[in-house]
Backbone as JSON, one array per atom type, in Angstrom:
{
  "sequence": "MTDPVLSDAPAAPARTPGPRAVDARRVERLCHATGLLLLLSGLAHLVVFAVDGGPWDGPVSWRKPVTFGVSFGVTLIAVTWVTSYLRVGPRPRALLLAVFAADCAVEVGGITLQAWRGVPSHLDMETPFDTAVSMTLAVGGGVLVLLLTVFAVASFRHRPSGPAGMDLAVRSGFAILLVALVSGAAMIARGVVLTRTGHQEAAYHSTAPLKPLHGVSLHAVLVLPALAWLLSHTPWSEPLRRRLLYAAIGSYVAAVVGAAVWAVLTY",
  "N": [[-110.23, -307.14, 18.07], [-108.96, -305.39, 20.86], [-105.54, -304.86, 21.39], [-104.09, -305.82, 24.37], [-101.66, -304.88, 25.2], [-101.36, -302.5, 23.85], [-103.61, -301.14, 24.78], [-103.03, -300.78, 27.46], [-100.95, -299.08, 27.38], [-99.33, -296.08, 28.37], [-100.76, -292.85, 27.88], [-99.6, -290.46, 25.47], [-97.62, -287.79, 26.65], [-98.97, -284.51, 27.07], [-98.11, -281.77, 24.98], [-96.15, -279.13, 26.13], [-95.77, -275.59, 26.29], [-92.62, -274.23, 25.25], [-89.82, -272.77, 27.11], [-89.1, -270.36, 25.9], [-91.4, -269.52, 24.55], [-93.08, -269.15, 26.74], [-91.73, -267.07, 28.1], [-91.99, -265.08, 26.17], [-94.75, -264.64, 26.19], [-95.05, -263.64, 28.76], [-93.64, -261.23, 28.55], [-95.27, -259.99, 26.67], [-97.62, -259.64, 28.19], [-96.59, -257.9, 30.1], [-96.01, -255.7, 28.47], [-98.58, -255.01, 27.56], [-99.77, -254.32, 30.0], [-98.14, -252.16, 30.77], [-98.6, -250.41, 28.62], [-101.34, -249.91, 29.05], [-101.24, -248.58, 31.53], [-99.83, -246.27, 30.79], [-101.65, -245.16, 29.01], [-103.83, -244.69, 30.75], [-102.59, -242.85, 32.4], [-102.29, -240.68, 30.66], [-105.02, -240.05, 30.22], [-105.75, -239.42, 32.83], [-104.37, -237.05, 33.21], [-105.75, -235.46, 31.53], [-107.98, -234.93, 33.03], [-106.72, -233.51, 35.04], [-105.99, -231.26, 33.58], [-108.55, -230.24, 33.03], [-109.32, -229.44, 35.56], [-107.23, -227.81, 36.55], [-106.7, -226.06, 34.47], [-105.22, -223.63, 32.27], [-102.98, -223.1, 29.42], [-103.53, -224.97, 26.37], [-101.9, -225.34, 24.22], [-98.39, -224.87, 23.37], [-95.02, -225.0, 24.82], [-95.13, -225.57, 27.53], [-97.58, -227.15, 29.01], [-100.56, -228.98, 29.95], [-101.22, -230.54, 27.87], [-99.15, -232.07, 26.82], [-98.42, -234.33, 28.63], [-100.89, -235.55, 28.38], [-101.35, -236.12, 25.58], [-98.98, -237.51, 24.91], [-98.99, -239.59, 26.77], [-101.37, -241.02, 26.1], [-100.83, -241.55, 23.38], [-98.36, -242.98, 23.4], [-99.11, -245.12, 25.0], [-101.16, -246.39, 23.48], [-99.67, -246.96, 21.18], [-97.68, -248.73, 22.15], [-99.25, -250.94, 22.96], [-100.36, -251.56, 20.47], [-98.09, -252.16, 18.85], [-97.09, -254.36, 20.23], [-99.13, -256.21, 19.75], [-99.26, -256.29, 16.88], [-96.69, -257.14, 16.14], [-96.83, -259.8, 16.71], [-97.57, -261.06, 14.44], [-95.35, -261.04, 12.89], [-92.55, -262.74, 11.46], [-90.54, -263.41, 13.54], [-88.17, -264.58, 15.86], [-89.21, -265.88, 19.08], [-87.65, -265.15, 21.35], [-85.86, -262.96, 20.49], [-87.9, -261.14, 19.76], [-89.24, -260.79, 22.21], [-87.21, -259.57, 23.7], [-86.8, -257.18, 22.26], [-89.34, -256.01, 22.53], [-89.47, -255.68, 25.3], [-87.47, -253.77, 25.78], [-88.56, -251.73, 24.26], [-90.96, -251.19, 25.67], [-89.9, -250.28, 28.13], [-88.59, -248.0, 27.23], [-90.73, -246.46, 26.28], [-92.03, -245.97, 28.71], [-90.09, -244.43, 30.01], [-89.99, -242.17, 28.33], [-92.64, -241.07, 28.55], [-92.68, -240.73, 31.31], [-90.63, -238.8, 31.74], [-91.66, -236.59, 30.33], [-94.05, -236.15, 31.71], [-93.08, -235.59, 34.28], [-91.74, -233.12, 33.84], [-93.9, -231.55, 33.09], [-95.34, -231.33, 35.49], [-93.45, -229.93, 36.9], [-93.59, -227.56, 35.65], [-92.08, -226.75, 33.44], [-90.6, -226.81, 30.13], [-90.49, -229.99, 28.42], [-89.05, -230.96, 26.27], [-86.11, -229.96, 24.48], [-85.17, -228.2, 26.38], [-82.71, -226.5, 27.9], [-82.08, -225.06, 30.14], [-81.25, -225.54, 32.8], [-78.9, -227.79, 34.45], [-80.32, -230.12, 35.23], [-82.68, -229.98, 33.69], [-81.52, -230.11, 31.17], [-80.48, -232.7, 31.28], [-82.85, -234.2, 31.38], [-84.03, -233.48, 28.91], [-82.09, -234.44, 27.09], [-82.15, -237.12, 27.7], [-84.72, -237.77, 26.83], [-84.36, -237.25, 24.13], [-82.4, -239.16, 23.4], [-83.86, -241.42, 24.05], [-85.85, -241.19, 22.13], [-84.32, -241.75, 19.87], [-83.74, -244.45, 20.36], [-86.3, -245.54, 20.16], [-86.78, -245.1, 17.43], [-84.85, -246.82, 16.32], [-85.68, -249.39, 17.28], [-88.31, -249.67, 16.23], [-87.74, -249.49, 13.55], [-86.32, -251.85, 13.16], [-88.39, -253.74, 13.53], [-89.99, -252.97, 11.37], [-88.35, -253.58, 9.17], [-88.22, -256.34, 9.52], [-90.85, -257.01, 8.9], [-90.89, -256.74, 6.17], [-88.91, -258.43, 5.28], [-89.79, -261.06, 5.68], [-92.87, -262.5, 4.88], [-95.63, -261.37, 6.72], [-97.73, -263.25, 8.96], [-101.16, -264.35, 9.57], [-104.71, -263.48, 9.12], [-106.35, -263.16, 5.85], [-105.09, -260.48, 4.02], [-103.79, -259.34, 6.18], [-101.01, -259.34, 5.99], [-100.49, -257.35, 4.06], [-101.6, -255.14, 5.38], [-100.03, -254.95, 7.71], [-97.46, -254.51, 6.66], [-97.92, -252.1, 5.26], [-98.68, -250.48, 7.39], [-96.3, -250.37, 8.92], [-94.6, -249.23, 7.02], [-95.7, -246.67, 6.71], [-95.39, -245.86, 9.31], [-92.65, -245.46, 9.42], [-92.43, -242.97, 8.25], [-93.42, -241.38, 10.28], [-91.38, -241.76, 12.13], [-89.17, -240.6, 10.84], [-90.05, -237.93, 10.6], [-90.34, -237.29, 13.3], [-87.67, -237.53, 14.19], [-86.58, -235.47, 12.68], [-87.82, -233.23, 13.82], [-86.69, -233.25, 16.41], [-83.95, -232.99, 15.81], [-83.78, -230.49, 14.44], [-84.76, -228.8, 16.42], [-82.84, -229.14, 18.47], [-80.56, -228.09, 17.23], [-81.31, -225.38, 16.89], [-81.62, -224.69, 19.57], [-79.01, -225.04, 20.56], [-77.74, -223.04, 19.2], [-78.6, -220.77, 20.38], [-81.27, -220.0, 19.93], [-83.71, -220.37, 21.52], [-86.54, -219.92, 21.85], [-87.39, -220.05, 19.21], [-86.81, -222.69, 18.74], [-88.76, -224.06, 20.21], [-91.02, -223.48, 18.69], [-90.42, -224.55, 16.26], [-91.17, -227.15, 15.78], [-93.83, -227.28, 15.14], [-94.85, -227.36, 12.35], [-94.36, -230.02, 11.58], [-95.77, -231.62, 13.29], [-98.53, -232.47, 12.67], [-98.02, -234.3, 10.53], [-96.38, -236.17, 11.81], [-98.12, -237.11, 13.82], [-100.33, -238.2, 12.36], [-99.17, -240.23, 10.77], [-98.12, -241.91, 12.68], [-99.9, -243.75, 13.85], [-100.74, -245.56, 11.96], [-99.85, -248.16, 12.05], [-101.46, -249.38, 13.85], [-104.13, -248.81, 13.03], [-104.5, -249.83, 10.36], [-103.79, -252.7, 10.46], [-105.74, -253.39, 12.4], [-108.09, -252.87, 11.0], [-107.84, -254.81, 8.96], [-108.06, -257.11, 10.52], [-110.67, -256.82, 11.54], [-112.13, -256.92, 9.12], [-111.62, -259.54, 8.4], [-113.35, -260.91, 9.97], [-115.83, -260.6, 8.94], [-118.66, -261.56, 6.85], [-118.11, -261.06, 4.22], [-116.85, -261.4, 0.85], [-113.49, -262.42, -0.04], [-112.25, -260.91, -2.18], [-113.75, -258.49, -1.99], [-113.11, -257.65, 0.6], [-110.4, -257.2, 0.27], [-110.45, -255.05, -1.56], [-111.62, -253.07, 0.02], [-109.66, -252.81, 1.97], [-107.5, -251.93, 0.41], [-108.56, -249.46, -0.34], [-108.69, -248.19, 2.15], [-105.96, -248.07, 2.83], [-105.04, -246.48, 0.73], [-106.43, -244.1, 1.33], [-105.29, -243.47, 3.76], [-102.64, -243.05, 3.04], [-103.02, -240.83, 1.41], [-103.8, -238.97, 3.33], [-101.43, -238.76, 4.79], [-99.7, -237.74, 2.83], [-100.96, -235.29, 2.37], [-100.56, -234.07, 4.89], [-97.8, -233.95, 4.8], [-97.34, -232.19, 2.66], [-98.47, -229.88, 3.73], [-96.68, -229.48, 5.82], [-94.33, -228.91, 4.43], [-95.04, -226.53, 3.17], [-95.38, -224.81, 5.31], [-93.1, -224.89, 6.76]],
  "CA": [[-110.04, -307.09, 19.52], [-107.9, -304.44, 21.2], [-104.33, -305.44, 21.94], [-103.94, -305.37, 25.76], [-100.43, -304.12, 25.4], [-101.61, -301.14, 23.39], [-104.61, -300.49, 25.61], [-102.46, -300.42, 28.75], [-99.83, -298.15, 27.21], [-99.65, -294.73, 28.86], [-101.01, -291.84, 26.85], [-98.47, -289.56, 25.22], [-97.76, -286.56, 27.44], [-99.37, -283.32, 26.32], [-97.0, -280.85, 24.71], [-96.19, -277.89, 26.9], [-94.99, -274.55, 25.62], [-91.24, -274.1, 25.65], [-89.53, -271.61, 27.95], [-89.05, -269.13, 25.11], [-92.78, -269.09, 24.32], [-93.61, -268.65, 28.02], [-91.12, -265.77, 28.33], [-92.58, -264.13, 25.23], [-96.1, -264.3, 26.67], [-94.88, -262.78, 29.94], [-93.27, -259.91, 28.07], [-96.47, -259.42, 26.06], [-98.5, -259.17, 29.27], [-95.95, -256.72, 30.68], [-96.19, -254.59, 27.53], [-99.99, -254.61, 27.6], [-100.01, -253.63, 31.27], [-97.44, -250.87, 30.71], [-99.35, -249.56, 27.7], [-102.57, -249.49, 29.7], [-100.89, -247.58, 32.55], [-99.5, -245.02, 30.1], [-102.91, -244.63, 28.5], [-104.58, -244.15, 31.88], [-101.88, -241.65, 32.85], [-102.69, -239.59, 29.77], [-106.42, -239.68, 30.49], [-105.79, -238.77, 34.14], [-103.9, -235.67, 33.06], [-106.83, -234.71, 30.91], [-108.78, -234.47, 34.17], [-105.92, -232.46, 35.68], [-106.13, -230.07, 32.74], [-109.9, -229.71, 33.21], [-109.4, -228.83, 36.89], [-106.2, -226.78, 36.73], [-106.76, -225.08, 33.38], [-103.96, -223.27, 31.63], [-103.0, -223.22, 27.96], [-103.45, -226.31, 25.8], [-100.75, -225.34, 23.32], [-97.17, -224.31, 23.92], [-94.06, -225.96, 25.36], [-95.5, -225.92, 28.9], [-99.03, -227.32, 29.11], [-100.97, -230.34, 30.29], [-101.43, -231.28, 26.63], [-98.06, -233.01, 26.53], [-98.62, -235.62, 29.28], [-102.12, -236.18, 27.87], [-101.17, -236.68, 24.24], [-97.89, -238.49, 24.89], [-99.43, -240.77, 27.53], [-102.32, -241.77, 25.29], [-100.19, -242.0, 22.15], [-97.38, -244.03, 23.7], [-99.84, -246.29, 25.5], [-101.8, -247.05, 22.34], [-98.63, -247.48, 20.29], [-97.06, -249.89, 22.77], [-100.19, -252.05, 22.86], [-100.51, -251.91, 19.05], [-96.87, -252.8, 18.37], [-97.04, -255.68, 20.85], [-100.07, -257.08, 19.02], [-98.92, -256.41, 15.46], [-95.46, -257.92, 15.96], [-97.12, -261.23, 16.84], [-97.73, -261.58, 13.08], [-94.06, -261.03, 12.23], [-91.77, -263.98, 11.57], [-89.37, -263.1, 14.38], [-88.06, -265.54, 16.95], [-89.85, -265.41, 20.32], [-86.7, -264.5, 22.27], [-85.53, -261.6, 20.03], [-89.09, -260.27, 19.83], [-89.47, -260.47, 23.62], [-86.19, -258.61, 24.12], [-87.08, -255.89, 21.63], [-90.55, -255.45, 23.13], [-89.17, -255.26, 26.68], [-86.75, -252.49, 25.67], [-89.53, -250.75, 23.75], [-91.85, -250.83, 26.77], [-89.14, -249.47, 29.08], [-88.33, -246.7, 26.6], [-92.0, -245.72, 26.29], [-92.27, -245.51, 30.08], [-89.14, -243.34, 30.3], [-90.42, -240.99, 27.58], [-93.84, -240.49, 29.17], [-92.32, -240.31, 32.66], [-89.89, -237.54, 31.68], [-92.57, -235.54, 29.89], [-94.99, -235.89, 32.8], [-92.33, -234.93, 35.34], [-91.5, -231.72, 33.49], [-95.18, -230.84, 33.11], [-95.64, -231.02, 36.88], [-92.49, -228.92, 37.34], [-93.93, -226.31, 34.97], [-91.03, -226.39, 32.51], [-90.68, -227.62, 28.9], [-89.87, -231.31, 28.52], [-88.11, -231.13, 25.16], [-85.29, -228.82, 24.03], [-84.97, -227.27, 27.51], [-81.33, -226.58, 28.38], [-81.92, -223.94, 31.08], [-80.51, -225.99, 33.98], [-78.32, -229.12, 34.22], [-81.35, -231.15, 35.35], [-83.53, -229.9, 32.51], [-80.72, -230.6, 30.06], [-80.41, -234.16, 31.41], [-84.15, -234.74, 30.99], [-84.19, -233.28, 27.47], [-81.2, -235.33, 26.36], [-82.67, -238.48, 27.91], [-85.86, -237.93, 25.92], [-83.84, -237.3, 22.76], [-81.78, -240.48, 23.22], [-84.96, -242.37, 24.05], [-86.46, -241.12, 20.81], [-83.46, -242.49, 18.96], [-83.93, -245.88, 20.61], [-87.59, -245.88, 19.57], [-86.6, -245.17, 15.98], [-84.09, -248.04, 16.02], [-86.48, -250.59, 17.54], [-89.42, -249.76, 15.28], [-87.16, -249.76, 12.23], [-86.03, -253.29, 13.14], [-89.66, -254.43, 13.29], [-90.43, -252.65, 10.01], [-87.52, -254.37, 8.26], [-88.65, -257.74, 9.67], [-92.13, -257.2, 8.21], [-90.65, -256.82, 4.73], [-88.02, -259.56, 4.99], [-90.6, -262.27, 5.62], [-94.29, -262.15, 4.81], [-96.33, -261.55, 7.99], [-98.8, -264.24, 9.01], [-102.45, -263.79, 9.94], [-105.8, -263.64, 8.15], [-106.16, -262.57, 4.53], [-104.91, -259.03, 4.03], [-103.01, -258.86, 7.32], [-99.65, -259.07, 5.55], [-100.49, -256.04, 3.41], [-101.9, -254.12, 6.39], [-98.87, -254.81, 8.6], [-96.38, -253.87, 5.92], [-98.31, -250.71, 5.0], [-98.63, -249.77, 8.66], [-94.91, -250.11, 9.28], [-94.03, -248.29, 6.05], [-96.17, -245.32, 7.07], [-94.78, -245.55, 10.61], [-91.31, -244.94, 9.17], [-92.6, -241.54, 8.0], [-93.53, -240.77, 11.61], [-90.06, -241.79, 12.76], [-88.32, -239.6, 10.18], [-90.52, -236.59, 10.96], [-90.0, -237.08, 14.7], [-86.24, -237.28, 14.27], [-86.34, -234.14, 12.11], [-88.22, -232.24, 14.82], [-85.7, -233.22, 17.48], [-82.67, -232.49, 15.29], [-83.88, -229.05, 14.18], [-84.91, -228.12, 17.7], [-81.56, -229.15, 19.18], [-79.66, -227.14, 16.55], [-81.74, -224.02, 17.24], [-81.32, -224.47, 20.99], [-77.56, -224.92, 20.73], [-77.27, -221.78, 18.59], [-79.16, -219.66, 21.12], [-82.62, -219.63, 19.49], [-84.55, -221.24, 22.34], [-87.96, -219.74, 21.55], [-87.61, -220.57, 17.86], [-86.75, -224.15, 18.82], [-90.06, -224.55, 20.66], [-92.02, -223.32, 17.64], [-89.96, -225.17, 15.02], [-91.75, -228.48, 15.6], [-95.25, -227.19, 14.8], [-95.23, -227.82, 11.01], [-94.23, -231.46, 11.4], [-96.59, -232.37, 14.25], [-99.62, -233.23, 12.03], [-97.47, -235.42, 9.78], [-95.93, -237.15, 12.8], [-99.27, -237.71, 14.49], [-101.15, -239.0, 11.44], [-98.45, -241.43, 10.31], [-97.69, -242.72, 13.82], [-100.86, -244.77, 14.27], [-101.13, -246.46, 10.86], [-99.5, -249.52, 12.42], [-102.61, -249.92, 14.58], [-105.39, -248.65, 12.29], [-104.61, -250.71, 9.19], [-103.96, -254.1, 10.88], [-107.02, -253.56, 13.08], [-109.1, -252.95, 9.96], [-107.71, -256.12, 8.33], [-108.59, -258.09, 11.46], [-112.13, -256.68, 11.55], [-112.66, -257.4, 7.85], [-111.52, -261.0, 8.36], [-114.46, -261.47, 10.75], [-117.08, -260.3, 8.24], [-119.02, -262.61, 5.88], [-117.87, -260.58, 2.86], [-115.9, -262.17, 0.06], [-112.12, -261.95, 0.09], [-111.97, -259.78, -3.09], [-114.33, -257.26, -1.46], [-112.3, -257.24, 1.75], [-109.16, -256.66, -0.28], [-110.71, -253.73, -2.13], [-111.83, -252.14, 1.13], [-108.36, -252.58, 2.6], [-106.75, -251.07, -0.51], [-109.13, -248.12, -0.25], [-108.27, -247.61, 3.43], [-104.54, -247.76, 2.74], [-104.93, -245.31, -0.14], [-106.9, -242.92, 2.06], [-104.3, -243.14, 4.79], [-101.48, -242.48, 2.35], [-103.41, -239.49, 0.98], [-103.76, -238.1, 4.51], [-100.01, -238.53, 5.11], [-99.17, -236.84, 1.8], [-101.51, -233.96, 2.66], [-99.84, -233.52, 6.05], [-96.43, -233.65, 4.37], [-97.4, -230.96, 1.85], [-98.71, -228.76, 4.66], [-95.44, -229.28, 6.56], [-93.37, -228.25, 3.54], [-95.49, -225.14, 2.91], [-95.34, -224.0, 6.53], [-91.85, -225.13, 7.51]],
  "C": [[-108.86, -306.17, 19.81], [-106.73, -305.16, 21.82], [-104.15, -304.94, 23.36], [-102.68, -304.57, 25.99], [-100.64, -302.67, 25.0], [-102.58, -300.42, 24.29], [-104.05, -300.06, 26.94], [-101.32, -299.42, 28.63], [-100.21, -296.76, 27.68], [-99.85, -293.77, 27.7], [-99.8, -290.94, 26.7], [-98.65, -288.27, 26.0], [-98.11, -285.38, 26.54], [-98.18, -282.39, 26.15], [-97.19, -279.57, 25.53], [-95.36, -276.84, 26.19], [-93.58, -274.47, 26.15], [-90.99, -272.85, 26.46], [-89.51, -270.31, 27.17], [-90.46, -268.6, 24.86], [-93.39, -268.52, 25.59], [-93.05, -267.27, 28.31], [-91.73, -264.71, 27.42], [-93.97, -263.7, 25.69], [-96.02, -263.4, 27.9], [-94.54, -261.35, 29.52], [-94.47, -259.23, 27.41], [-97.41, -258.87, 27.12], [-97.91, -257.92, 29.92], [-96.15, -255.5, 29.78], [-97.63, -254.09, 27.54], [-100.3, -253.84, 28.88], [-99.37, -252.25, 31.28], [-98.18, -249.91, 29.79], [-100.64, -249.05, 28.31], [-102.31, -248.43, 30.75], [-100.56, -246.23, 31.91], [-100.76, -244.35, 29.55], [-103.73, -244.0, 29.6], [-103.92, -242.88, 32.44], [-102.26, -240.46, 31.98], [-104.09, -239.11, 30.04], [-106.55, -238.98, 31.85], [-105.34, -237.32, 34.04], [-104.87, -234.81, 32.26], [-107.77, -234.16, 31.98], [-108.03, -233.35, 34.9], [-106.04, -231.16, 34.9], [-107.51, -229.43, 32.93], [-110.03, -228.98, 34.55], [-108.46, -227.63, 36.99], [-106.25, -225.7, 35.66], [-105.38, -224.81, 32.81], [-104.04, -223.46, 30.13], [-102.93, -224.68, 27.52], [-102.23, -226.43, 24.89], [-99.53, -224.77, 24.04], [-96.27, -225.36, 24.53], [-94.35, -226.39, 26.8], [-97.02, -225.96, 28.99], [-99.32, -228.76, 29.5], [-101.23, -231.18, 29.05], [-100.38, -232.37, 26.44], [-98.2, -234.32, 27.3], [-99.89, -236.33, 28.82], [-101.84, -236.88, 26.55], [-100.07, -237.74, 24.2], [-98.28, -239.75, 25.66], [-100.37, -241.64, 26.71], [-101.63, -242.36, 24.06], [-99.2, -243.14, 22.4], [-98.07, -245.29, 24.21], [-100.47, -247.08, 24.37], [-100.77, -247.68, 21.42], [-97.96, -248.72, 20.86], [-97.96, -251.12, 22.67], [-100.3, -252.52, 21.41], [-99.29, -252.66, 18.54], [-96.73, -254.21, 18.96], [-97.94, -256.66, 20.11], [-99.6, -257.33, 17.59], [-97.67, -257.27, 15.25], [-95.68, -259.41, 16.17], [-97.32, -261.87, 15.47], [-96.4, -261.62, 12.32], [-93.34, -262.36, 12.44], [-90.43, -263.66, 12.24], [-89.34, -264.12, 15.51], [-88.64, -265.0, 18.23], [-88.89, -264.68, 21.26], [-86.27, -263.12, 21.77], [-86.71, -260.65, 20.11], [-89.36, -259.85, 21.27], [-88.48, -259.42, 24.11], [-86.48, -257.23, 23.55], [-88.31, -255.23, 22.26], [-90.28, -254.96, 24.56], [-88.44, -253.92, 26.67], [-87.7, -251.39, 25.2], [-90.46, -250.27, 24.86], [-91.14, -249.93, 27.78], [-88.91, -248.07, 28.52], [-89.6, -245.85, 26.58], [-92.29, -245.16, 27.67], [-91.35, -244.36, 30.44], [-89.58, -242.06, 29.59], [-91.61, -240.31, 28.25], [-93.52, -239.99, 30.57], [-91.59, -238.97, 32.66], [-90.78, -236.38, 31.3], [-93.54, -235.16, 31.0], [-94.3, -235.16, 33.95], [-92.15, -233.45, 35.05], [-92.8, -230.92, 33.47], [-95.55, -230.44, 34.53], [-94.66, -229.99, 37.45], [-92.74, -227.57, 36.67], [-92.84, -225.82, 34.04], [-91.17, -227.25, 31.25], [-89.96, -228.96, 29.08], [-88.83, -231.53, 27.44], [-87.35, -229.82, 24.9], [-85.06, -227.77, 25.12], [-83.58, -227.48, 28.08], [-81.05, -225.51, 29.44], [-81.09, -224.32, 32.29], [-79.89, -227.36, 33.67], [-79.36, -230.23, 34.3], [-82.25, -231.17, 34.12], [-82.81, -230.41, 31.27], [-80.65, -232.12, 30.08], [-81.72, -234.8, 30.97], [-84.33, -234.64, 29.47], [-83.32, -234.25, 26.66], [-81.63, -236.79, 26.53], [-83.84, -238.75, 26.97], [-85.39, -238.03, 24.48], [-83.21, -238.66, 22.46], [-82.86, -241.56, 23.18], [-85.7, -242.37, 22.72], [-85.64, -241.86, 19.77], [-83.6, -243.99, 19.12], [-85.26, -246.35, 20.01], [-87.48, -246.03, 18.05], [-85.89, -246.47, 15.59], [-84.95, -249.29, 16.16], [-87.59, -250.75, 16.5], [-88.92, -250.0, 13.86], [-86.82, -251.24, 12.09], [-87.3, -254.09, 12.86], [-90.15, -254.19, 11.87], [-89.66, -253.48, 8.99], [-87.94, -255.84, 8.31], [-89.96, -258.0, 8.93], [-91.96, -257.33, 6.7], [-89.71, -257.96, 4.34], [-88.79, -260.85, 4.82], [-92.07, -261.87, 5.69], [-94.97, -262.38, 6.14], [-97.45, -262.58, 7.87], [-100.12, -263.55, 9.33], [-103.51, -264.0, 8.88], [-105.51, -262.92, 6.84], [-106.09, -261.05, 4.64], [-104.06, -258.52, 5.16], [-101.57, -258.54, 6.91], [-99.53, -257.69, 4.92], [-100.7, -254.93, 4.43], [-100.7, -253.87, 7.3], [-97.73, -254.1, 7.89], [-96.68, -252.4, 5.63], [-98.22, -249.88, 6.27], [-97.21, -249.42, 9.07], [-94.25, -249.13, 8.31], [-94.44, -246.85, 6.37], [-95.57, -244.9, 8.41], [-93.38, -244.99, 10.44], [-91.35, -243.44, 8.87], [-92.69, -240.8, 9.33], [-92.17, -240.71, 12.29], [-89.14, -240.73, 12.17], [-88.74, -238.2, 10.59], [-90.22, -236.29, 12.42], [-88.52, -236.79, 14.89], [-85.89, -235.89, 13.73], [-86.72, -233.04, 13.1], [-87.18, -232.11, 15.92], [-84.4, -232.59, 16.99], [-82.71, -230.98, 15.08], [-83.99, -228.28, 15.49], [-83.61, -228.05, 18.48], [-80.59, -228.15, 18.56], [-80.02, -225.71, 16.92], [-81.43, -223.7, 18.7], [-79.83, -224.24, 21.21], [-77.01, -223.61, 20.15], [-77.93, -220.56, 19.24], [-80.54, -219.2, 20.71], [-83.64, -220.52, 20.19], [-86.03, -221.14, 21.96], [-88.29, -220.28, 20.16], [-87.61, -222.1, 17.86], [-88.09, -224.72, 19.25], [-91.1, -224.51, 19.55], [-91.65, -224.07, 16.36], [-90.63, -226.52, 14.74], [-93.18, -228.44, 15.09], [-95.59, -227.71, 13.4], [-95.23, -229.33, 10.84], [-95.14, -232.27, 12.32], [-97.76, -233.1, 13.59], [-99.12, -234.45, 11.26], [-97.04, -236.54, 10.73], [-97.1, -237.87, 13.43], [-100.09, -238.62, 13.6], [-100.45, -240.31, 11.1], [-98.1, -242.39, 11.45], [-98.59, -243.91, 14.06], [-101.37, -245.65, 13.14], [-100.87, -247.91, 11.22], [-100.57, -250.17, 13.29], [-103.85, -249.93, 13.7], [-105.53, -249.68, 11.17], [-104.67, -252.19, 9.57], [-105.28, -254.35, 11.61], [-108.16, -253.67, 12.07], [-109.05, -254.31, 9.27], [-108.29, -257.21, 9.22], [-110.12, -258.03, 11.51], [-112.74, -257.22, 10.26], [-112.62, -258.93, 7.76], [-112.65, -261.67, 9.12], [-115.82, -261.12, 10.14], [-117.39, -261.43, 7.26], [-118.74, -262.21, 4.43], [-116.81, -261.43, 2.17], [-114.5, -261.58, 0.21], [-111.79, -260.82, -0.9], [-112.54, -258.45, -2.59], [-113.52, -256.76, -0.27], [-110.99, -256.62, 1.3], [-109.36, -255.25, -0.82], [-110.91, -252.69, -1.04], [-110.51, -251.81, 1.83], [-107.5, -251.68, 1.74], [-107.24, -249.62, -0.42], [-108.7, -247.43, 1.04], [-106.8, -247.21, 3.4], [-104.32, -246.53, 1.87], [-105.35, -244.03, 0.55], [-105.89, -242.49, 3.11], [-103.07, -242.5, 4.16], [-101.79, -241.06, 1.89], [-103.36, -238.51, 2.15], [-102.31, -237.77, 4.89], [-99.4, -237.57, 4.11], [-99.68, -235.43, 2.03], [-100.81, -233.3, 3.83], [-98.4, -233.15, 5.68], [-96.37, -232.37, 3.54], [-97.59, -229.75, 2.75], [-97.43, -228.44, 5.43], [-94.41, -228.54, 5.71], [-93.75, -226.78, 3.32], [-95.34, -224.24, 4.12], [-94.03, -224.11, 7.27], [-90.98, -223.86, 7.53]]
}
C-alpha cells in the first residue's frame, strides 16, 4: 500500500539551467546570427560584383567583401559550434566568443567600407582615415590570432567531448588552423614593413604567395569536425569511421603542405 505521506509529497522541482548556461546559449545565438549576416553580406556583394563588374583580383575589387564576408561568416559559425566540444567553462567561452564575433564584424565591416569607397582595405596608408582603417584591421587580426590560439590550446589541454573521432577532428582542425593564423600574420607583417619603407605597390602583391595556404588551412576547423559528426551518424563500424577520418586528415594535411611548398617557391 502506498504511504499517504509519500503520495502527498510535492514532486521535486525540475532542474533549470543556471545563469551561466543561459548566457552561453544567448552568446551562441548572437554568434550564429552575426555569422549568418556576414555570410549574407558576402553573397550580396557577389551580386554587386555581377552588376557593377570590375576586376576580381587586386587590392581594390568586390572580391574582398565577398570572400571575407563568406569566410568570416562561416568561420564564426564553425568556431561557435566546434568550441561546444571543448572543456571550457561556459562563462569564459561566452566571453571569448562574444569578442570573436565583434572582431569578425569589425574586420568585414572595415573591408566592405573600403570596397565601397574604392580604396584598398589593407596596407593603405594614403590618408589618415585609410591608415586608421588599415591599422584597425591589423589589430583586429592580432585579436583573432590570440582568441583562436586560446581555443586551440584548450583543445589540447583537455580531450574534447563528442561522438567517436570528434576529439581527433577538433584537435586536427585547430592545429591546421594555427597554420592559417601564422600565414595571415606573416602577410600582414610583411605588407606593413613594405608599406612603411615606401614600397606600397610591392606590399599589395606580397600577400599573393601565402593566400592559398591561408585559405586552405583556415577552414579545417569546420571541415574535419563536420566530417566526424557526419560519420557518427552512419551505420558503419567505428574502425571504418576512424580510417576514413584519418584519410581525410591526411589529405587535408597534404593539401596544406602543397600550399606551403608553393608559397615558399613563389615567395
